[in-house]
Amino acid sequence: MSDKKNKYNISPELRLQFKESFMTNLSTFEKMILNLEQNLGDKESLNGAFRAIHQIKGESDYIGYDDVNKLTHECEGLLDLLRLEQIKPDTTILSLLFDVHDKLKSISEVMGENYDEQNVDAIIAEIHYYTKEDTELPAAKSSRKTDLRSIFINSAEQTIEYISELLTSVAEGESSKGIKAKIIRSLKSLHNSARYAKITEIYTLVQNIMNDIDKKRYISKNDAGKILSDLKKLSSLLQVNETHEKNDKEKEAQSNTDQISIDKNIKLNIEKIDGFMNNISELNIQKNRLTFLLKSSKNNEILLTELLLVNDKITKICENLTNNITDIRLVNINVLFNRLYRVVRDISTRTGKKIKLSIIESNIELDHKVMDYLIGPVVQIIRNAVVHGIEKPAARKITGKSETGSILIKTERIDNNLVLEIADDGQGIDVEKIKSIVKEKQYLKKEEINHLSDDEALGLIFIPGFTSIKNADKNSGRGVGLDIVKNNLKAIGGNVNIETEPGKATKFRLEVPVEIITTEVLMTEVNGEKYAFPLNNIKESLIIDTKDIREINGISVLKLAGKLIRLDFLSDLLKINTTNRNKTFKAHVLILEFGNLQKAVAVDKLTGKYSIIIKKLDKQLSNLQEYSGATVLGDGSIALVINIIELFNLNNE
Amino acid sequence: MKKVLIIDDSMFTRNIHAGILTELGFENLQADSGSTGIEEYKKEKPYAVIVDLLMPDMDGMDVIKGIKEFDENANIIICSTDRQKFRKQEGKDLGVEHFLNKPIDKDLLSEVLEKM
């Protein structure tokens, strides 16, 4: 690596360019293999995946990241064999390609000028199983093994079902012409995958069945019966494995691989920056003009007109700048969508579901803060749809649905809001079941439950801790979920609704504002209630001994840096009944500033700095002038935001 | 200063190559796809071209054909990570003698550019 480093002059800008190109290629690669998985023979996707890996490889040669270089080189070899159709893509190869993606992604997270190169030997050894002859599959690490096993079990069940159908027709007396070849072919693929997934007992059993069939010229009625009973044995063996696999899963760490994060580096449209830059240079011109005018203030009347003009211009520019910066903070909703395909793919693979995710893209832009709050809820709802909503292929078949379930995401911009719909064609939500859980967990009284409308009952699934699953697993459950969905959305002034049709469909409708402005506040507590003070207006905060408070004409004052300053208790200003004020104790005091005015306000407790989104109070509360609004905190609690101007007014009464 | 046209879909690689060319005393022109590469060649008539083989819009060999159609004596260097022999042969068949492996070697590139 070091000799390569000396060979090419890599400036920090080039290093950044490498990383950006790396991430773009990596996400193209992921998109392509997702496509490939949906459509196994798709040449376009295969070529796209190849090109992306090829480019990463070529670029890593120059920058000297040997781990990336080695891994992409080997992966390119594998993709080449797929392109030349020397090997066929199947779920295990796809799963390996996803692993390559994830490995590269994890390397990208530590990538830098001096980073410890990651060990890629294990995954390369897995690739060699396909690209080099006579290579044994190495023992995969446990999580991958579990993943492989579940993939294997799901596909094996389907294969066995298929073979059984063929055999049953023979057993019922139909012609067995061509059936032997079909069965052997299916068994062979089962055999190979069992070997790959390292499930020896199944591997051996399939081998024996295959040998038996191979000896026969054709499959007779009797043979069919015998093979069918062998297959039953195989089925029960699979079920044992499935239970093992489930136990393994539960043991797995709670770390959540489905969590997605959006890159904090916003990709900027150059025009947006230009608009910003233009306004800044305009602002500078006006500022210089102002300085000049102030210096040459001979004729005051002309000066005043000029100053007013400059003031108008600066006001206008500041407005533009605010718009510019709001604009720059916007990210395209597709950034989120691009990640969802992988989330659905991973959870459905683990749970043995077949699911097609369709997203109608819309290019709606929203503030990255809104995006931050939206990701969690969307992923949670999708996870619920995959785990609880959509049934296993066999169950869907019984109810006359297609084996592949569907999740459809639609977006629409209505005024200043983004409306996002997530609809699945699964089993719907059983309102009666919700009611019985509510009863069992005693969230509500019995008579209250009886009076619930269906819609109201549905709303109860947002109660913290609510889960319909007895044994929550890695994929979903544990009762944290929908309550967080609701809180996250409320925090940015959004909302969520559910519609469900039992047995048929569920639709979540999320509504969030596309733009929000956050305010920095200091959170305080009085009498157990939370009050937020805009940080801009706080000069300092201190702890005082209450015995230092003096009374002058019935007004409390505090001596601060030789000056007397009026002190009020927030509880008095807001007319809150306090029961626990202890006048001879230490108090937290905020020194507030508004223009030239200063005042001290005492609170019970300071709980920290927050970046919040202020929501206007409802109309019926808007006569409460002392508050400029309210905010919902991460834990779902509400804080009132103090209107500083009003607080100074209250003082003068 | 003699101009060299770099045709490569990777911006990062183009910039690396551009840096090397500058060190070697050449001016560089850049094209991010095969088709714009051919256009650029026709417009600028550079001293030489460094062309990548695997690009989304067209294969490097087709780019070479396009340039050769316009200027039979164009100085072309293929620069690729594709090390398969048949690709080299394809280049030779089109009259391109210079095949440099990626990552490009500065001394080798200098030698080839001097010889042209």
XYZ file of N, CA and C in Angstrom, chain A residues 13 24 47 90 126 176 202 285 314 352 360 414 468 471 509 532 562 600 602 608 617 627 629:
69
model
N -8.884 16.482 -1.755
C -10.046 16.598 -2.637
C -10.257 15.303 -3.410
N -21.428 6.006 -4.489
C -22.373 5.967 -5.609
C -22.347 4.586 -6.268
N -24.812 -6.653 -15.728
C -23.804 -5.763 -16.298
C -23.618 -4.515 -15.450
N -28.213 -17.927 -8.016
C -29.274 -18.459 -7.166
C -29.263 -17.700 -5.845
N -15.152 -17.468 0.364
C -16.487 -17.881 -0.079
C -16.662 -17.671 -1.583
N -45.524 -41.160 -15.891
C -44.358 -40.637 -15.206
C -43.310 -40.147 -16.198
N -29.194 -33.316 6.185
C -30.104 -33.161 5.049
C -29.386 -33.496 3.745
N -21.916 43.798 -0.262
C -21.940 45.108 -0.917
C -22.743 46.102 -0.066
N -31.033 45.053 2.648
C -30.511 44.012 3.542
C -31.633 43.090 4.014
N -39.012 -15.867 5.543
C -39.563 -16.809 4.578
C -40.788 -16.303 3.846
N -43.800 4.196 -5.904
C -44.041 5.173 -6.959
C -43.234 6.416 -6.596
N -49.253 17.633 -0.540
C -50.486 18.399 -0.425
C -50.145 19.649 0.361
N -48.827 -7.674 19.572
C -49.780 -8.783 19.465
C -49.039 -10.110 19.459
N -44.017 -14.002 21.563
C -42.560 -14.011 21.648
C -41.988 -13.091 20.586
N -51.151 5.781 6.649
C -51.062 7.053 5.933
C -50.325 8.035 6.839
N -39.568 25.354 27.959
C -38.387 25.572 27.123
C -38.140 27.060 26.925
N -22.388 43.523 40.707
C -22.555 44.872 41.232
C -23.854 45.536 40.847
N -34.018 38.117 35.692
C -33.650 36.796 36.179
C -34.912 36.007 36.459
N -36.264 32.253 38.024
C -35.854 31.046 38.741
C -36.744 29.859 38.371
N -31.293 20.514 30.198
C -30.392 20.386 29.061
C -30.817 21.160 27.836
N -49.773 26.617 19.216
C -50.798 26.029 20.082
C -52.129 26.004 19.340
N -46.948 31.738 26.121
C -46.262 30.655 25.419
C -46.249 30.924 23.925
N -45.552 28.499 21.865
C -45.945 27.243 21.248
C -45.614 26.089 22.155
